[in-house]
PDB file of N, CA and C in Angstrom:
ATOM      1  N   UNK U  30     109.501  66.470 105.774  1.00 54.00           N
ATOM      2  CA  UNK U  30     110.203  67.441 104.930  1.00 54.00           C
ATOM      3  C   UNK U  30     110.662  66.777 103.672  1.00 54.00           C
ATOM      4  N   UNK U  31     110.610  67.488 102.635  1.00 60.00           N
ATOM      5  CA  UNK U  31     111.076  67.012 101.367  1.00 60.00           C
ATOM      6  C   UNK U  31     112.551  67.441 101.085  1.00 60.00           C
ATOM      7  N   UNK U  32     113.159  66.683 100.247  1.00 67.00           N
ATOM      8  CA  UNK U  32     114.587  67.031  99.943  1.00 67.00           C
ATOM      9  C   UNK U  32     114.671  67.479  98.500  1.00 67.00           C
ATOM     10  N   UNK U  33     115.680  68.262  98.225  1.00 74.00           N
ATOM     11  CA  UNK U  33     115.920  68.795  96.890  1.00 74.00           C
ATOM     12  C   UNK U  33     117.425  68.709  96.594  1.00 74.00           C
ATOM     13  N   UNK U  34     117.729  68.188  95.376  1.00 81.00           N
ATOM     14  CA  UNK U  34     119.106  68.111  94.992  1.00 81.00           C
ATOM     15  C   UNK U  34     119.553  69.414  94.348  1.00 81.00           C
ATOM     16  N   UNK U  35     120.688  69.916  94.694  1.00 86.00           N
ATOM     17  CA  UNK U  35     121.243  71.093  94.153  1.00 86.00           C
ATOM     18  C   UNK U  35     122.595  70.698  93.519  1.00 86.00           C
ATOM     19  N   UNK U  36     122.862  71.237  92.362  1.00 90.00           N
ATOM     20  CA  UNK U  36     124.100  70.907  91.657  1.00 90.00           C
ATOM     21  C   UNK U  36     125.055  72.130  91.627  1.00 90.00           C
ATOM     22  N   UNK U  37     126.278  71.885  92.084  1.00 91.00           N
ATOM     23  CA  UNK U  37     127.325  72.862  92.011  1.00 91.00           C
ATOM     24  C   UNK U  37     128.418  72.289  91.149  1.00 91.00           C
ATOM     25  N   UNK U  38     129.288  73.138  90.615  1.00 94.00           N
ATOM     26  CA  UNK U  38     130.483  72.711  89.907  1.00 94.00           C
ATOM     27  C   UNK U  38     131.664  73.206  90.633  1.00 94.00           C
ATOM     28  N   UNK U  39     132.598  72.297  90.956  1.00 94.00           N
ATOM     29  CA  UNK U  39     133.739  72.595  91.757  1.00 94.00           C
ATOM     30  C   UNK U  39     135.031  72.365  90.922  1.00 94.00           C
ATOM     31  N   UNK U  40     136.017  73.261  91.122  1.00 94.00           N
ATOM     32  CA  UNK U  40     137.257  73.180  90.412  1.00 94.00           C
ATOM     33  C   UNK U  40     138.133  72.098  91.111  1.00 94.00           C
ATOM     34  N   UNK U  41     138.725  71.204  90.327  1.00 93.00           N
ATOM     35  CA  UNK U  41     139.623  70.211  90.858  1.00 93.00           C
ATOM     36  C   UNK U  41     140.940  70.807  91.404  1.00 93.00           C
ATOM     37  N   UNK U  42     141.328  71.974  90.860  1.00 92.00           N
ATOM     38  CA  UNK U  42     142.635  72.563  91.171  1.00 92.00           C
ATOM     39  C   UNK U  42     142.525  73.457  92.445  1.00 92.00           C
ATOM     40  N   UNK U  43     141.560  74.344  92.473  1.00 92.00           N
ATOM     41  CA  UNK U  43     141.531  75.341  93.595  1.00 92.00           C
ATOM     42  C   UNK U  43     140.334  75.179  94.489  1.00 92.00           C
ATOM     43  N   UNK U  44     139.329  74.391  94.105  1.00 91.00           N
ATOM     44  CA  UNK U  44     138.174  74.193  94.966  1.00 91.00           C
ATOM     45  C   UNK U  44     137.064  75.237  94.876  1.00 91.00           C
ATOM     46  N   UNK U  45     137.224  76.160  93.934  1.00 92.00           N
ATOM     47  CA  UNK U  45     136.142  77.193  93.713  1.00 92.00           C
ATOM     48  C   UNK U  45     134.877  76.519  93.306  1.00 92.00           C
ATOM     49  N   UNK U  46     133.765  77.072  93.703  1.00 92.00           N
ATOM     50  CA  UNK U  46     132.421  76.497  93.365  1.00 92.00           C
ATOM     51  C   UNK U  46     131.663  77.492  92.492  1.00 92.00           C
ATOM     52  N   UNK U  47     130.979  76.963  91.520  1.00 93.00           N
ATOM     53  CA  UNK U  47     130.145  77.769  90.593  1.00 93.00           C
ATOM     54  C   UNK U  47     128.750  77.163  90.418  1.00 93.00           C
ATOM     55  N   UNK U  48     127.740  77.997  90.222  1.00 92.00           N
ATOM     56  CA  UNK U  48     126.367  77.493  90.089  1.00 92.00           C
ATOM     57  C   UNK U  48     126.096  76.727  88.800  1.00 92.00           C
ATOM     58  N   UNK U  49     126.944  76.970  87.762  1.00 92.00           N
ATOM     59  CA  UNK U  49     126.783  76.233  86.474  1.00 92.00           C
ATOM     60  C   UNK U  49     128.155  75.987  85.880  1.00 92.00           C
ATOM     61  N   UNK U  50     128.199  75.022  84.953  1.00 91.00           N
ATOM     62  CA  UNK U  50     129.476  74.647  84.345  1.00 91.00           C
ATOM     63  C   UNK U  50     130.097  75.711  83.474  1.00 91.00           C
ATOM     64  N   UNK U  51     131.365  75.761  83.493  1.00 90.00           N
ATOM     65  CA  UNK U  51     132.104  76.676  82.626  1.00 90.00           C
ATOM     66  C   UNK U  51     133.396  75.937  82.156  1.00 90.00           C
ATOM     67  N   UNK U  52     133.908  76.240  81.050  1.00 92.00           N
ATOM     68  CA  UNK U  52     135.095  75.568  80.534  1.00 92.00           C
ATOM     69  C   UNK U  52     136.355  75.894  81.315  1.00 92.00           C
ATOM     70  N   UNK U  53     136.349  77.124  81.880  1.00 93.00           N
ATOM     71  CA  UNK U  53     137.589  77.606  82.556  1.00 93.00           C
ATOM     72  C   UNK U  53     137.201  78.147  83.951  1.00 93.00           C
ATOM     73  N   UNK U  54     138.065  77.778  84.926  1.00 93.00           N
ATOM     74  CA  UNK U  54     137.868  78.263  86.287  1.00 93.00           C
ATOM     75  C   UNK U  54     138.301  79.730  86.314  1.00 93.00           C
ATOM     76  N   UNK U  55     137.444  80.649  86.779  1.00 92.00           N
ATOM     77  CA  UNK U  55     137.784  82.048  86.844  1.00 92.00           C
ATOM     78  C   UNK U  55     138.816  82.390  87.868  1.00 92.00           C
ATOM     79  N   UNK U  56     138.921  81.557  88.929  1.00 92.00           N
ATOM     80  CA  UNK U  56     139.850  81.860  89.981  1.00 92.00           C
ATOM     81  C   UNK U  56     141.277  81.459  89.618  1.00 92.00           C
ATOM     82  N   UNK U  57     141.480  80.174  89.253  1.00 93.00           N
ATOM     83  CA  UNK U  57     142.846  79.751  88.989  1.00 93.00           C
ATOM     84  C   UNK U  57     143.244  79.766  87.508  1.00 93.00           C
ATOM     85  N   UNK U  58     142.256  79.914  86.619  1.00 92.00           N
ATOM     86  CA  UNK U  58     142.496  80.038  85.202  1.00 92.00           C
ATOM     87  C   UNK U  58     142.727  78.718  84.466  1.00 92.00           C
ATOM     88  N   UNK U  59     142.535  77.570  85.146  1.00 92.00           N
ATOM     89  CA  UNK U  59     142.746  76.268  84.506  1.00 92.00           C
ATOM     90  C   UNK U  59     141.536  75.871  83.659  1.00 92.00           C
ATOM     91  N   UNK U  60     141.725  75.173  82.577  1.00 94.00           N
ATOM     92  CA  UNK U  60     140.706  74.771  81.699  1.00 94.00           C
ATOM     93  C   UNK U  60     140.263  73.322  82.012  1.00 94.00           C
ATOM     94  N   UNK U  61     138.959  73.062  81.841  1.00 93.00           N
ATOM     95  CA  UNK U  61     138.353  71.695  82.007  1.00 93.00           C
ATOM     96  C   UNK U  61     138.641  71.083  83.356  1.00 93.00           C
ATOM     97  N   UNK U  62     138.582  71.898  84.436  1.00 92.00           N
ATOM     98  CA  UNK U  62     138.784  71.396  85.789  1.00 92.00           C
ATOM     99  C   UNK U  62     137.520  71.355  86.621  1.00 92.00           C
ATOM    100  N   UNK U  63     136.438  71.834  86.110  1.00 93.00           N
ATOM    101  CA  UNK U  63     135.177  71.871  86.859  1.00 93.00           C
ATOM    102  C   UNK U  63     134.443  70.564  86.735  1.00 93.00           C
ATOM    103  N   UNK U  64     134.080  69.989  87.896  1.00 92.00           N
ATOM    104  CA  UNK U  64     133.316  68.732  87.884  1.00 92.00           C
ATOM    105  C   UNK U  64     132.022  68.912  88.662  1.00 92.00           C
ATOM    106  N   UNK U  65     131.037  68.163  88.358  1.00 93.00           N
ATOM    107  CA  UNK U  65     129.708  68.272  88.989  1.00 93.00           C
ATOM    108  C   UNK U  65     129.723  67.753  90.406  1.00 93.00           C
ATOM    109  N   UNK U  66     129.031  68.425  91.300  1.00 89.00           N
ATOM    110  CA  UNK U  66     128.959  68.048  92.674  1.00 89.00           C
ATOM    111  C   UNK U  66     127.494  68.241  93.126  1.00 89.00           C
ATOM    112  N   UNK U  67     126.867  67.124  93.564  1.00 87.00           N
ATOM    113  CA  UNK U  67     125.435  67.168  93.967  1.00 87.00           C
ATOM    114  C   UNK U  67     125.411  67.387  95.467  1.00 87.00           C
ATOM    115  N   UNK U  68     124.496  68.270  95.846  1.00 83.00           N
ATOM    116  CA  UNK U  68     124.281  68.566  97.284  1.00 83.00           C
ATOM    117  C   UNK U  68     122.839  68.307  97.602  1.00 83.00           C
ATOM    118  N   UNK U  69     122.596  67.569  98.675  1.00 79.00           N
ATOM    119  CA  UNK U  69     121.269  67.218  99.084  1.00 79.00           C
ATOM    120  C   UNK U  69     120.801  68.281 100.079  1.00 79.00           C
ATOM    121  N   UNK U  70     119.713  68.980  99.750  1.00 72.00           N
ATOM    122  CA  UNK U  70     119.167  69.998 100.659  1.00 72.00           C
ATOM    123  C   UNK U  70     117.823  69.626 101.154  1.00 72.00           C
ATOM    124  N   UNK U  71     117.544  69.937 102.428  1.00 69.00           N
ATOM    125  CA  UNK U  71     116.210  69.708 102.925  1.00 69.00           C
ATOM    126  C   UNK U  71     115.450  70.953 102.802  1.00 69.00           C
ATOM    127  N   UNK U  72     114.223  70.857 102.315  1.00 64.00           N
ATOM    128  CA  UNK U  72     113.345  71.979 102.173  1.00 64.00           C
ATOM    129  C   UNK U  72     112.720  72.308 103.525  1.00 64.00           C
ATOM    130  N   UNK U  73     112.759  73.596 103.906  1.00 66.00           N
ATOM    131  CA  UNK U  73     112.145  73.990 105.165  1.00 66.00           C
ATOM    132  C   UNK U  73     110.670  74.320 104.959  1.00 66.00           C
ATOM    133  N   UNK U  74     109.876  73.839 105.899  1.00 65.00           N
ATOM    134  CA  UNK U  74     108.433  74.076 105.836  1.00 65.00           C
ATOM    135  C   UNK U  74     108.078  74.916 107.056  1.00 65.00           C
ATOM    136  N   UNK U  75     107.271  75.904 106.849  1.00 63.00           N
ATOM    137  CA  UNK U  75     106.838  76.777 107.948  1.00 63.00           C
ATOM    138  C   UNK U  75     105.987  75.940 108.925  1.00 63.00           C
ATOM    139  N   UNK U  76     106.219  76.255 110.218  1.00 67.00           N
ATOM    140  CA  UNK U  76     105.379  75.564 111.212  1.00 67.00           C
ATOM    141  C   UNK U  76     103.936  75.944 111.039  1.00 67.00           C
ATOM    142  N   UNK U  77     103.049  75.022 111.444  1.00 68.00           N
ATOM    143  CA  UNK U  77     101.630  75.384 111.329  1.00 68.00           C
ATOM    144  C   UNK U  77     101.253  76.702 111.997  1.00 68.00           C
ATOM    145  N   UNK U  78     101.890  76.948 113.158  1.00 69.00           N
ATOM    146  CA  UNK U  78     101.581  78.251 113.832  1.00 69.00           C
ATOM    147  C   UNK U  78     101.955  79.480 113.008  1.00 69.00           C
ATOM    148  N   UNK U  79     103.106  79.317 112.283  1.00 67.00           N
ATOM    149  CA  UNK U  79     103.511  80.430 111.426  1.00 67.00           C
ATOM    150  C   UNK U  79     102.609  80.622 110.240  1.00 67.00           C
ATOM    151  N   UNK U  80     102.131  79.518 109.642  1.00 65.00           N
ATOM    152  CA  UNK U  80     101.157  79.629 108.576  1.00 65.00           C
ATOM    153  C   UNK U  80      99.834  80.299 109.056  1.00 65.00           C
ATOM    154  N   UNK U  81      99.393  79.871 110.241  1.00 66.00           N
ATOM    155  CA  UNK U  81      98.190  80.429 110.810  1.00 66.00           C
ATOM    156  C   UNK U  81      98.380  81.950 111.071  1.00 66.00           C
ATOM    157  N   UNK U  82      99.511  82.276 111.598  1.00 65.00           N
ATOM    158  CA  UNK U  82      99.778  83.727 111.894  1.00 65.00           C
ATOM    159  C   UNK U  82      99.798  84.510 110.657  1.00 65.00           C
ATOM    160  N   UNK U  83     100.257  83.992 109.520  1.00 64.00           N
ATOM    161  CA  UNK U  83     100.228  84.728 108.281  1.00 64.00           C
ATOM    162  C   UNK U  83      98.794  84.893 107.811  1.00 64.00           C
ATOM    163  N   UNK U  84      97.925  83.897 108.008  1.00 62.00           N
ATOM    164  CA  UNK U  84      96.513  84.066 107.555  1.00 62.00           C
ATOM    165  C   UNK U  84      95.792  85.101 108.484  1.00 62.00           C
ATOM    166  N   UNK U  85      96.042  85.004 109.763  1.00 57.00           N
ATOM    167  CA  UNK U  85      95.367  85.900 110.700  1.00 57.00           C
ATOM    168  C   UNK U  85      95.943  87.349 110.495  1.00 57.00           C
ATOM    169  N   UNK U  86      97.233  87.444 110.298  1.00 55.00           N
ATOM    170  CA  UNK U  86      97.844  88.780 110.124  1.00 55.00           C
ATOM    171  C   UNK U  86      97.319  89.512 108.893  1.00 55.00           C
ATOM    172  N   UNK U  87      96.853  88.780 107.912  1.00 56.00           N
ATOM    173  CA  UNK U  87      96.364  89.422 106.682  1.00 56.00           C
ATOM    174  C   UNK U  87      94.982  90.001 106.837  1.00 56.00           C
ATOM    175  N   UNK U  88      94.322  89.628 107.927  1.00 58.00           N
ATOM    176  CA  UNK U  88      92.996  90.180 108.135  1.00 58.00           C
ATOM    177  C   UNK U  88      93.047  91.296 109.196  1.00 58.00           C
ATOM    178  N   UNK U  89      92.139  92.243 109.115  1.00 59.00           N
ATOM    179  CA  UNK U  89      92.100  93.309 110.089  1.00 59.00           C
ATOM    180  C   UNK U  89      90.992  93.080 111.087  1.00 59.00           C
ATOM    181  N   UNK U  90      91.337  92.694 112.307  1.00 59.00           N
ATOM    182  CA  UNK U  90      90.350  92.428 113.333  1.00 59.00           C
ATOM    183  C   UNK U  90      90.288  93.522 114.365  1.00 59.00           C
ATOM    184  N   UNK U  91      91.001  94.583 114.170  1.00 64.00           N
ATOM    185  CA  UNK U  91      91.050  95.637 115.151  1.00 64.00           C
ATOM    186  C   UNK U  91      89.818  96.572 114.988  1.00 64.00           C
ATOM    187  N   UNK U  92      89.334  97.095 116.104  1.00 70.00           N
ATOM    188  CA  UNK U  92      88.248  97.971 116.115  1.00 70.00           C
ATOM    189  C   UNK U  92      88.621  99.204 116.972  1.00 70.00           C
ATOM    190  N   UNK U  93      88.409 100.401 116.466  1.00 74.00           N
ATOM    191  CA  UNK U  93      88.753 101.594 117.187  1.00 74.00           C
ATOM    192  C   UNK U  93      87.815 101.783 118.339  1.00 74.00           C
ATOM    193  N   UNK U  94      88.349 102.178 119.515  1.00 72.00           N
ATOM    194  CA  UNK U  94      87.539 102.381 120.666  1.00 72.00           C
ATOM    195  C   UNK U  94      87.541 103.899 121.045  1.00 72.00           C
ATOM    196  N   UNK U  95      86.474 104.368 121.530  1.00 76.00           N
ATOM    197  CA  UNK U  95      86.450 105.749 122.045  1.00 76.00           C
ATOM    198  C   UNK U  95      87.172 105.815 123.393  1.00 76.00           C
ATOM    199  N   UNK U  96      87.641 106.976 123.853  1.00 75.00           N
ATOM    200  CA  UNK U  96      88.306 107.026 125.136  1.00 75.00           C
ATOM    201  C   UNK U  96      87.455 106.573 126.286  1.00 75.00           C
ATOM    202  N   UNK U  97      86.120 106.710 126.205  1.00 75.00           N
ATOM    203  CA  UNK U  97      85.232 106.221 127.262  1.00 75.00           C
ATOM    204  C   UNK U  97      85.210 104.697 127.322  1.00 75.00           C
ATOM    205  N   UNK U  98      85.283 104.010 126.140  1.00 72.00           N
ATOM    206  CA  UNK U  98      85.312 102.594 126.098  1.00 72.00           C
ATOM    207  C   UNK U  98      86.608 102.078 126.609  1.00 72.00           C
ATOM    208  N   UNK U  99      87.712 102.794 126.298  1.00 68.00           N
ATOM    209  CA  UNK U  99      89.032 102.366 126.769  1.00 68.00           C
ATOM    210  C   UNK U  99      89.051 102.423 128.344  1.00 68.00           C
ATOM    211  N   UNK U 100      88.574 103.451 128.884  1.00 66.00           N
ATOM    212  CA  UNK U 100      88.586 103.594 130.355  1.00 66.00           C
ATOM    213  C   UNK U 100      87.705 102.571 131.008  1.00 66.00           C
ATOM    214  N   UNK U 101      86.571 102.186 130.400  1.00 62.00           N
ATOM    215  CA  UNK U 101      85.696 101.181 131.003  1.00 62.00           C
ATOM    216  C   UNK U 101      86.338  99.790 130.993  1.00 62.00           C
ATOM    217  N   UNK U 102      87.182  99.498 129.971  1.00 53.00           N
ATOM    218  CA  UNK U 102      87.817  98.206 129.892  1.00 53.00           C
ATOM    219  C   UNK U 102      88.891  98.078 130.902  1.00 53.00           C
ATOM    220  N   UNK U 103      89.535  99.178 131.379  1.00 54.00           N
ATOM    221  CA  UNK U 103      90.558  99.139 132.351  1.00 54.00           C
ATOM    222  C   UNK U 103      89.980  98.681 133.693  1.00 54.00           C
ATOM    223  N   UNK U 104      88.753  99.009 133.982  1.00 63.00           N
ATOM    224  CA  UNK U 104      88.161  98.605 135.292  1.00 63.00           C
ATOM    225  C   UNK U 104      87.758  97.155 135.290  1.00 63.00           C
ATOM    226  N   UNK U 105      87.576  96.550 134.119  1.00 74.00           N
ATOM    227  CA  UNK U 105      87.119  95.148 134.066  1.00 74.00           C
ATOM    228  C   UNK U 105      88.261  94.193 134.341  1.00 74.00           C
ATOM    229  N   UNK U 106      89.514  94.638 134.301  1.00 79.00           N
ATOM    230  CA  UNK U 106      90.673  93.724 134.461  1.00 79.00           C
ATOM    231  C   UNK U 106      90.951  93.420 135.885  1.00 79.00           C
ATOM    232  N   UNK U 107      91.349  92.171 136.118  1.00 83.00           N
ATOM    233  CA  UNK U 107      91.662  91.662 137.473  1.00 83.00           C
ATOM    234  C   UNK U 107      93.191  91.362 137.497  1.00 83.00           C
ATOM    235  N   UNK U 108      93.865  91.884 138.463  1.00 85.00           N
ATOM    236  CA  UNK U 108      95.305  91.664 138.518  1.00 85.00           C
ATOM    237  C   UNK U 108      95.626  90.231 138.996  1.00 85.00           C
ATOM    238  N   UNK U 109      96.706  89.718 138.439  1.00 87.00           N
ATOM    239  CA  UNK U 109      97.173  88.367 138.835  1.00 87.00           C
ATOM    240  C   UNK U 109      98.063  88.446 140.068  1.00 87.00           C
ATOM    241  N   UNK U 110      98.549  89.634 140.325  1.00 90.00           N
ATOM    242  CA  UNK U 110      99.523  89.793 141.429  1.00 90.00           C
ATOM    243  C   UNK U 110     100.969  89.715 140.983  1.00 90.00           C
ATOM    244  N   UNK U 111     101.186  89.391 139.749  1.00 91.00           N
ATOM    245  CA  UNK U 111     102.518  89.331 139.133  1.00 91.00           C
ATOM    246  C   UNK U 111     102.586  90.507 138.103  1.00 91.00           C
ATOM    247  N   UNK U 112     103.357  91.483 138.431  1.00 90.00           N
ATOM    248  CA  UNK U 112     103.349  92.698 137.632  1.00 90.00           C
ATOM    249  C   UNK U 112     103.759  92.483 136.162  1.00 90.00           C
ATOM    250  N   UNK U 113     104.786  91.658 135.910  1.00 92.00           N
ATOM    251  CA  UNK U 113     105.236  91.419 134.555  1.00 92.00           C
ATOM    252  C   UNK U 113     104.154  90.598 133.771  1.00 92.00           C
ATOM    253  N   UNK U 114     103.531  89.653 134.416  1.00 90.00           N
ATOM    254  CA  UNK U 114     102.434  88.859 133.769  1.00 90.00           C
ATOM    255  C   UNK U 114     101.296  89.731 133.410  1.00 90.00           C
ATOM    256  N   UNK U 115     100.918  90.675 134.332  1.00 86.00           N
ATOM    257  CA  UNK U 115      99.837  91.594 134.078  1.00 86.00           C
ATOM    258  C   UNK U 115     100.194  92.526 132.928  1.00 86.00           C
ATOM    259  N   UNK U 116     101.455  92.944 132.860  1.00 88.00           N
ATOM    260  CA  UNK U 116     101.928  93.825 131.737  1.00 88.00           C
ATOM    261  C   UNK U 116     101.770  93.130 130.401  1.00 88.00           C
ATOM    262  N   UNK U 117     102.160  91.836 130.372  1.00 89.00           N
ATOM    263  CA  UNK U 117     102.032  91.100 129.098  1.00 89.00           C
ATOM    264  C   UNK U 117     100.601  90.902 128.691  1.00 89.00           C
ATOM    265  N   UNK U 118      99.724  90.740 129.657  1.00 84.00           N
ATOM    266  CA  UNK U 118      98.277  90.567 129.388  1.00 84.00           C
ATOM    267  C   UNK U 118      97.597  91.906 129.124  1.00 84.00           C
ATOM    268  N   UNK U 119      98.298  93.001 129.247  1.00 82.00           N
ATOM    269  CA  UNK U 119      97.705  94.266 128.967  1.00 82.00           C
ATOM    270  C   UNK U 119      97.007  94.860 130.169  1.00 82.00           C
ATOM    271  N   UNK U 120      97.402  94.472 131.329  1.00 80.00           N
ATOM    272  CA  UNK U 120      96.846  95.032 132.548  1.00 80.00           C
ATOM    273  C   UNK U 120      96.186  94.007 133.490  1.00 80.00           C
ATOM    274  N   UNK U 121      96.091  92.754 133.077  1.00 81.00           N
ATOM    275  CA  UNK U 121      95.497  91.672 133.912  1.00 81.00           C
ATOM    276  C   UNK U 121      94.461  90.923 133.124  1.00 81.00           C
ATOM    277  N   UNK U 122      93.736  90.110 133.860  1.00 81.00           N
ATOM    278  CA  UNK U 122      92.667  89.235 133.266  1.00 81.00           C
ATOM    279  C   UNK U 122      91.372  90.061 133.198  1.00 81.00           C
ATOM    280  N   UNK U 123      90.504  89.639 132.323  1.00 77.00           N
ATOM    281  CA  UNK U 123      89.141  90.147 132.287  1.00 77.00           C
ATOM    282  C   UNK U 123      88.297  89.306 133.180  1.00 77.00           C
ATOM    283  N   UNK U 124      87.444  89.902 133.950  1.00 72.00           N
ATOM    284  CA  UNK U 124      86.505  89.136 134.860  1.00 72.00           C
ATOM    285  C   UNK U 124      85.368  88.596 133.965  1.00 72.00           C
ATOM    286  N   UNK U 125      84.943  87.432 134.325  1.00 64.00           N
ATOM    287  CA  UNK U 125      83.824  86.827 133.654  1.00 64.00           C
ATOM    288  C   UNK U 125      84.204  85.758 132.827  1.00 64.00           C
TER     289      UNK U 125
END
C-alpha cells in the first residue's frame, strides 16, 4: 500500500480544523492561530477479486433461455442433500 500526506490547518485556540490556511479562525474568531498539521494516510487498494469482479461485471455473459431449455436444465441437477447448499447453487450440482 502506498501512503499519502494530507495537510490540515488546526487552530491553536479552539482546535478547529480547516482544509486550507486562513488568517482568522471562523469558529473562535482569533487571528493567526492556524498552524499546519500533516496527516499520513494509507491509500486503499481494491482486492484483486474486486478488480476482477468489476471487469467481469462490465461484460454481458447472460443468454436468454426458452422455457423448454429452463425445464431441461432442472432435470440435470443433482441434489447434495443439504437444502440451503442446493438453494445457493440454484438447485444442486450439474451431472457430468
